[in-house]
CSV table of C-alpha atoms in Angstrom, one decimal:
chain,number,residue,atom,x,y,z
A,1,UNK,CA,-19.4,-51.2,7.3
A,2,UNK,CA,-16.4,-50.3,9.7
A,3,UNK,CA,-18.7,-48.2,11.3
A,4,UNK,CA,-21.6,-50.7,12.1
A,5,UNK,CA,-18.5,-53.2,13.2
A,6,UNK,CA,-17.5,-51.5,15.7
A,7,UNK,CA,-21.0,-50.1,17.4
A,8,UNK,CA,-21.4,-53.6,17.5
A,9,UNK,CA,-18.1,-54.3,18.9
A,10,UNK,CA,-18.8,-51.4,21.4
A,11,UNK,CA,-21.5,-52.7,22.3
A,12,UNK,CA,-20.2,-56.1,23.0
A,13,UNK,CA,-17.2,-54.8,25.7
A,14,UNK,CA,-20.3,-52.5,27.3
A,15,UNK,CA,-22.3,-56.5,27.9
A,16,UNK,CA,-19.2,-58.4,29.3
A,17,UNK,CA,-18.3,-55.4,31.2
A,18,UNK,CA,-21.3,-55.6,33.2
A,19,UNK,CA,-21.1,-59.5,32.9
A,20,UNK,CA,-17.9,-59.0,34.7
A,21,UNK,CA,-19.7,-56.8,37.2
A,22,UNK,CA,-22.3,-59.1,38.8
A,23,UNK,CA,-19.3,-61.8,38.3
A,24,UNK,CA,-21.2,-64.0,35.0
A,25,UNK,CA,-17.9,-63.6,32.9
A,26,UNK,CA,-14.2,-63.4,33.5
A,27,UNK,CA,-11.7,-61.0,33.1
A,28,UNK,CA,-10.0,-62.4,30.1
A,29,UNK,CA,-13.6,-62.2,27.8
A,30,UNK,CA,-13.5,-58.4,29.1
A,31,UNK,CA,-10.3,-57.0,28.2
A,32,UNK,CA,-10.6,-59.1,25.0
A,33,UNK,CA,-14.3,-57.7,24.0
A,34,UNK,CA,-12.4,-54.3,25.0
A,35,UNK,CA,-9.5,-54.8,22.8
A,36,UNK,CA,-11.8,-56.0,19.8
A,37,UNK,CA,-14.0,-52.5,20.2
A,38,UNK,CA,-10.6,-50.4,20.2
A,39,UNK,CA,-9.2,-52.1,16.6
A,40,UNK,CA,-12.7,-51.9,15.5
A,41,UNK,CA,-12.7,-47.6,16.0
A,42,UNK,CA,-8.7,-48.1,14.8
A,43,UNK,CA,-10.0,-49.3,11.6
A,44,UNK,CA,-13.1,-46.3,10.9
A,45,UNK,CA,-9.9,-44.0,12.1
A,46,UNK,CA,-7.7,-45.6,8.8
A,47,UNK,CA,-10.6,-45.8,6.5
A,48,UNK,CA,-11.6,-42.0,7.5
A,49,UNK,CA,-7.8,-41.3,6.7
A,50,UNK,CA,-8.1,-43.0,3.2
A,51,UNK,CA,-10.8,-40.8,2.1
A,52,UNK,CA,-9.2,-37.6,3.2
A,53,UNK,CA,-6.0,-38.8,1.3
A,54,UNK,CA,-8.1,-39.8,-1.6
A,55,UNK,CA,-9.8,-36.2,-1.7
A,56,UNK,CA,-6.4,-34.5,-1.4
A,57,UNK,CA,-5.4,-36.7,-4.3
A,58,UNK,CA,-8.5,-35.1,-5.9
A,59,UNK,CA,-7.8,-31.5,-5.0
A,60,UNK,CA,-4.0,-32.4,-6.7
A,61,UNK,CA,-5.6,-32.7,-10.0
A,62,UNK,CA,-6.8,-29.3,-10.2
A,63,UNK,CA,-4.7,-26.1,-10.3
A,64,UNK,CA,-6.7,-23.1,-8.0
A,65,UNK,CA,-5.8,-19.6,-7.5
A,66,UNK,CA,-5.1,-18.5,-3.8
A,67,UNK,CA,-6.3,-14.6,-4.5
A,68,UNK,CA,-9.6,-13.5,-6.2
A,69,UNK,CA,-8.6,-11.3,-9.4
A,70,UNK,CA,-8.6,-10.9,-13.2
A,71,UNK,CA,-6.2,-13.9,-15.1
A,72,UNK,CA,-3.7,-12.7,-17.8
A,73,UNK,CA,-3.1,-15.0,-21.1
A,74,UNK,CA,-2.8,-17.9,-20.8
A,75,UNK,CA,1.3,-19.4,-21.0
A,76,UNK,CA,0.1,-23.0,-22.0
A,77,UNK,CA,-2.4,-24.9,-24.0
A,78,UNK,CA,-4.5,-28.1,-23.7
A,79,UNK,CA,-2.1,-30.8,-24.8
A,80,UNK,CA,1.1,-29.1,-23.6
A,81,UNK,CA,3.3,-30.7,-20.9
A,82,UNK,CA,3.7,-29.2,-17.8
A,83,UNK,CA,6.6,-29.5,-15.2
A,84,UNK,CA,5.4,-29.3,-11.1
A,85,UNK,CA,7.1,-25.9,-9.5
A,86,UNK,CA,8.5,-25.0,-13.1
A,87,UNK,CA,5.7,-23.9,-15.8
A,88,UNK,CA,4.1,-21.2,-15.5
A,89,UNK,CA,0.7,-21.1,-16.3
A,90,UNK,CA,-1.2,-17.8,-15.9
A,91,UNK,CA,-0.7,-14.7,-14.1
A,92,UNK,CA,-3.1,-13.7,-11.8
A,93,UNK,CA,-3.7,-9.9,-10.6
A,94,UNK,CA,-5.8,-8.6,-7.7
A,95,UNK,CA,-7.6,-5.7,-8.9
A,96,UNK,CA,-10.1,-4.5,-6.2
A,97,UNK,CA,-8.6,-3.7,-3.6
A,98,UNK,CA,-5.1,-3.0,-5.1
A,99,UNK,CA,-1.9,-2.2,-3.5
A,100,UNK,CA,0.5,0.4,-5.3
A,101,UNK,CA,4.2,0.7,-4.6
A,102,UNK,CA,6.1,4.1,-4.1
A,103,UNK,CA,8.9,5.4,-2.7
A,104,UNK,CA,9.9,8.4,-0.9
A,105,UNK,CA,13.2,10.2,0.4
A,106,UNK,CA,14.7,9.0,3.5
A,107,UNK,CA,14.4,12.6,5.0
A,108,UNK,CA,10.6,11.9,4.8
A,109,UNK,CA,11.3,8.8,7.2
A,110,UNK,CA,10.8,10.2,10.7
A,111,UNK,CA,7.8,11.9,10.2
A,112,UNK,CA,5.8,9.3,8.4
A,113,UNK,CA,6.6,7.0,11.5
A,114,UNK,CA,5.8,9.0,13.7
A,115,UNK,CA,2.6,9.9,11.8
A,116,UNK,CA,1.9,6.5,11.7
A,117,UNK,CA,1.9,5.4,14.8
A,118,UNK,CA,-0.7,7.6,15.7
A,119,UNK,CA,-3.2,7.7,12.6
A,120,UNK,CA,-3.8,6.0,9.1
A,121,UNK,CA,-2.2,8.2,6.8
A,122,UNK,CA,-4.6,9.0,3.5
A,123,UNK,CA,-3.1,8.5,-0.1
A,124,UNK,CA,-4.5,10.0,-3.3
A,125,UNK,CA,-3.2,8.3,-6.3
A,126,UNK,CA,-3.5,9.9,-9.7
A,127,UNK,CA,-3.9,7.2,-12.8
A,128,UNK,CA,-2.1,8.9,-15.3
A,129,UNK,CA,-2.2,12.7,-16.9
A,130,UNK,CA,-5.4,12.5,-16.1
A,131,UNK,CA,-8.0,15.2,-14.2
A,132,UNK,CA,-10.0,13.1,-12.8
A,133,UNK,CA,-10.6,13.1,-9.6
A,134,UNK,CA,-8.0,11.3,-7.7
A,135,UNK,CA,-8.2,7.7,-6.2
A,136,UNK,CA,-8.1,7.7,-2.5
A,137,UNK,CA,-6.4,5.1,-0.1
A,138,UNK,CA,-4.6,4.7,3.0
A,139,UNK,CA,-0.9,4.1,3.8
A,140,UNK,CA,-0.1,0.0,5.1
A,141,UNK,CA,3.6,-1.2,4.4
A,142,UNK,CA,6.5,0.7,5.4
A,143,UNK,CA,9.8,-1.4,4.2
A,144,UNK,CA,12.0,-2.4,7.1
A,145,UNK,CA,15.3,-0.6,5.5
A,146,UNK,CA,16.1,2.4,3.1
A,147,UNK,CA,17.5,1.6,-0.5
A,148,UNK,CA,21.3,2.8,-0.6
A,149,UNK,CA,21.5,2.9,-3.9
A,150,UNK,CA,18.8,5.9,-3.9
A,151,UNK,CA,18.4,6.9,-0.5
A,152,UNK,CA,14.6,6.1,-0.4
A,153,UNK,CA,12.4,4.0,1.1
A,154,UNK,CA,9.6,1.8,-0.4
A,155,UNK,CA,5.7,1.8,1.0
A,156,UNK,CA,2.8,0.4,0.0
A,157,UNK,CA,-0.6,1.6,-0.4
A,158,UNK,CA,-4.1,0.3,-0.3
A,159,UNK,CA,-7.1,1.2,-2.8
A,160,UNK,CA,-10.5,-0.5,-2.6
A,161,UNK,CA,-10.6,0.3,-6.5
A,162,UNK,CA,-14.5,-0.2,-7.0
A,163,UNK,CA,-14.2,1.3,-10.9
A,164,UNK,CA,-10.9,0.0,-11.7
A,165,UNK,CA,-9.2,2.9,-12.4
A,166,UNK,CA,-6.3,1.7,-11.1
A,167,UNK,CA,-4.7,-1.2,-13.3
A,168,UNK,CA,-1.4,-3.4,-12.3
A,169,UNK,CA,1.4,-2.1,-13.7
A,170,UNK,CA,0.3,1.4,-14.7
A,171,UNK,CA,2.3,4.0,-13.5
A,172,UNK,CA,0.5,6.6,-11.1
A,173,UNK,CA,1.7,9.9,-9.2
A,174,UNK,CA,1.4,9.4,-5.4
A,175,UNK,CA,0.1,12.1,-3.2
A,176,UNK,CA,1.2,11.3,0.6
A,177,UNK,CA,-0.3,13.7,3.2
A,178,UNK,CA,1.4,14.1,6.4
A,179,UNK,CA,0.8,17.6,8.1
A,180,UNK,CA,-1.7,20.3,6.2
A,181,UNK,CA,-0.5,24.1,6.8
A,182,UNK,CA,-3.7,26.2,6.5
A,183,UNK,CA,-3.5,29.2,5.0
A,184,UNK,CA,0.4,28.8,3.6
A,185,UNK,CA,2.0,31.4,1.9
A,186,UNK,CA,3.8,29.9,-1.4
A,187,UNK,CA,5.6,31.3,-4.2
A,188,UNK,CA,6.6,29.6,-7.6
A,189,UNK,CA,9.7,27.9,-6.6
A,190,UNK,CA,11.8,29.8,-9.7
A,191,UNK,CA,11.4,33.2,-7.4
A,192,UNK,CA,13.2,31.7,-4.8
A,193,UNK,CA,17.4,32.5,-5.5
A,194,UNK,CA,20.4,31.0,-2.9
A,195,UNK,CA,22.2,34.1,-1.3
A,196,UNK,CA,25.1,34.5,0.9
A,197,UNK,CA,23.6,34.5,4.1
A,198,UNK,CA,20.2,31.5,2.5
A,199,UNK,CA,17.5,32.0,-0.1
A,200,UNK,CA,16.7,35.3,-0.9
A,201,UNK,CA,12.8,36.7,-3.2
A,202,UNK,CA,12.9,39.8,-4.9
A,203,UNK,CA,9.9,41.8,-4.4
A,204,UNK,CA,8.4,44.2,-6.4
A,205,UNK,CA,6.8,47.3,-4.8
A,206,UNK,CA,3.8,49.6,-6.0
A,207,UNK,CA,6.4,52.0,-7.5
A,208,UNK,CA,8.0,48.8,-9.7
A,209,UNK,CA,11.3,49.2,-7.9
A,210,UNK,CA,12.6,45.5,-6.8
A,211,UNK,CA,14.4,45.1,-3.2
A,212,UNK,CA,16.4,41.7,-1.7
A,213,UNK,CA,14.2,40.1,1.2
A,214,UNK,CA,15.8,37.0,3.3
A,215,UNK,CA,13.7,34.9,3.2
A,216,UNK,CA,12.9,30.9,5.4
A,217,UNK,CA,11.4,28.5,3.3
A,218,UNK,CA,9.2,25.6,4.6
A,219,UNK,CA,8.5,22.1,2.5
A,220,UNK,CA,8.3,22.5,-1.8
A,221,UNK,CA,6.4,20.2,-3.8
A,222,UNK,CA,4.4,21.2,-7.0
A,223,UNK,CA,6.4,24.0,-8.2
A,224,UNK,CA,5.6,26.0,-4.9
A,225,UNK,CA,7.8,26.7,-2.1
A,226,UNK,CA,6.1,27.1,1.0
A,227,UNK,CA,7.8,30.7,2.9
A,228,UNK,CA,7.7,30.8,6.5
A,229,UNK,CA,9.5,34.3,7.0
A,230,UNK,CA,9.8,37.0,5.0
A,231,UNK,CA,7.1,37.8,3.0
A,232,UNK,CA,3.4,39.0,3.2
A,233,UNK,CA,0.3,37.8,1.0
A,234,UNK,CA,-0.3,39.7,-1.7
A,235,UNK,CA,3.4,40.5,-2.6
A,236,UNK,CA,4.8,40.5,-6.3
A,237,UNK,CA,7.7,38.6,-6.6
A,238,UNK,CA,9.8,38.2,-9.6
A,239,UNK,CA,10.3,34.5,-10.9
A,240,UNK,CA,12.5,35.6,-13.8
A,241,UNK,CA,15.3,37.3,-14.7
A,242,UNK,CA,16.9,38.3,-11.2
A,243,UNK,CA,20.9,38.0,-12.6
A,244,UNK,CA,19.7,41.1,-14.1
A,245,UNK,CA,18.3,43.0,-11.1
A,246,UNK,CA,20.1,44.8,-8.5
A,247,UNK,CA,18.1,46.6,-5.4
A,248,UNK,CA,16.0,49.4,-6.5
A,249,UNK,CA,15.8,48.4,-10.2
A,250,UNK,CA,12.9,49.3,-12.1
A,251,UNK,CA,11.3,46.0,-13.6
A,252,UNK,CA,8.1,45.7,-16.1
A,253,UNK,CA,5.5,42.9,-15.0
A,254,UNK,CA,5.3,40.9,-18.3
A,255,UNK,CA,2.1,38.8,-16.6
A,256,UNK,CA,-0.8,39.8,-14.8
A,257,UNK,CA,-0.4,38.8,-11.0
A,258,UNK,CA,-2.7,35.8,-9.8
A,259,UNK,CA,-3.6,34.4,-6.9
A,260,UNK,CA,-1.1,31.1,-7.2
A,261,UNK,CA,-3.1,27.6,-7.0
A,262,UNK,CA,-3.1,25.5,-3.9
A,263,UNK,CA,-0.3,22.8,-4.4
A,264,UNK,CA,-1.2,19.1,-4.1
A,265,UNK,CA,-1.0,17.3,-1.2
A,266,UNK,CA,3.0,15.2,-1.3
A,267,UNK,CA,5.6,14.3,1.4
A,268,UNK,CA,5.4,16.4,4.9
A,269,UNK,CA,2.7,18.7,3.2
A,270,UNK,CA,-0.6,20.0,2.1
A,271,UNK,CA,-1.0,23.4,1.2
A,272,UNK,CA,-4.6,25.4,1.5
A,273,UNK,CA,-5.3,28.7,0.3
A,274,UNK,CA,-1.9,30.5,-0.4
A,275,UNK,CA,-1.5,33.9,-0.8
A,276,UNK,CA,1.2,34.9,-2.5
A,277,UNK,CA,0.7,36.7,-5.9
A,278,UNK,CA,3.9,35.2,-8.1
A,279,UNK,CA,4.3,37.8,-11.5
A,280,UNK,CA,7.1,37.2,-13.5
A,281,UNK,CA,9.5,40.3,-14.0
A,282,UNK,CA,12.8,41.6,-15.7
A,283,UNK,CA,15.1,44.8,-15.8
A,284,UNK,CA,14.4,47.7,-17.7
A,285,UNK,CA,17.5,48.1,-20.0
């Protein structure tokens, strides 16, 4: 009704303005035909106004979640009074995609930023003591400061999660790749002893003597320490038992040597295809 009032009132101050034209009507009947069409499209403005209020009121009356996701128990029943801002009702997780939360030491910092800037930095996330195959995702938050209390700082990942393996609030071990070092030479880190000058291996040669080597060690993670001086593939090092060896002791391999396994990917490494043979050994008394 509002509408058709003021087409018609429209239409009006369109006549007596061209009345007023050719000089068949005065300027009073045009400014007032004028004013009558503005209060008339005043009036659809309000009444449009009401009915967006009214459907706000509407939307009020029913409580939506903002995210997509899988609802928790329910805190309240039918009948039950509820306070605005106060009671909670439901929890509501997003399960696909997922974020997860880790930290890592603040030594790790400088690297992953600069890393960062230049790439998108894959995670693997592990549900669990599982041995399936891990989940992979890709590095988003970086928190603006480090946690004194521990020295670390927080990040967030982000997994598309198509099967659901991951679930909010189950704990998972965080794989973060930063550089890969093909072809890294790694030893158990037990075979690795401080001495007085830095870490020293003992090595075992084909004769079963032992000798002291200095050695540099790179990044550890996984039980492996990653040697960047000092040692050859294919070496026998002893991983137990050195208080008891001095240079040129005998020692009796009580394991077979193996090729160690590549480490999993962490912090400021991924190792591929080590070749250090780790054997554990002791003195002959």
């Amino acid at each position: 009704r509002d509408r058709a009032m003021a087409t018609d009132a429209e239409a009006e101050a369109d006549r007596l303005a061209g009345l007023f034209e050719r000089g068949q009507a005065n300027d009073r009947e045009r400014d007032q035909s004028r004013a009558t069409a503005d209060a008339q499209h005043a009036q659809v403005a309000a009444r449009e106004a009401e009915v967006e209020l009214a459907r706000l009121d509407l939307e009020h009356c029913r409580i939506k979640s903002p995210i997509d996701g899988r609802a928790g128990s329910y805190k309240v029943n039918v009948g039950n009074v509820v306070k605005l801002n106060d009671t909670e009702l439901l929890t509501m997780n997003q399960i696909a995609p997922i974020y997860v939360t880790f930290s890592v030491p603040e030594r790790y910092l400088e690297e992953i930023r600069r890393m960062q800037a230049s790439e998108k930095l894959p995670v693997e996330a592990h549900p669990g003591d599982s041995d399936e195959s891990p989940q992979p995702g890709w590095l988003v938050f970086l928190d603006n400061q480090i946690d004194r209390s521990t020295g670390m700082v927080r990040l967030k990942a982000l997994f598309d999660n198509a099967d659901r393996r991951l679930w909010p609030g189950r704990f998972v071990r965080i794989n973060l790749s930063l550089t890969a070092i093909a072809n890294a030479l790694v030893v158990p880190d037990t075979a690795v002893q401080p001495g007085a000058t830095g870490p020293i291996v003992f090595v075992v040669d084909e004769s079963g003597k032992c000798s002291v080597r200095e050695v540099v060690t790179g990044p550890t993670q996984g039980g492996r320490t990653v040697i960047a001086e000092g040692l050859v593939g294919g070496e026998i090092v002893v991983t137990d038992g050195q208080l008891r060896l001095t240079p040129g002791a005998l020692v009796s391999i009580q394991n077979s040597p193996t090729s160690a396994p590549a480490a999993a990917s962490a912090p400021g490494l991924a190792v591929e295809n080590d070749a250090a043979r780790p054997a554990a050994a002791e003195a002959k008394r």
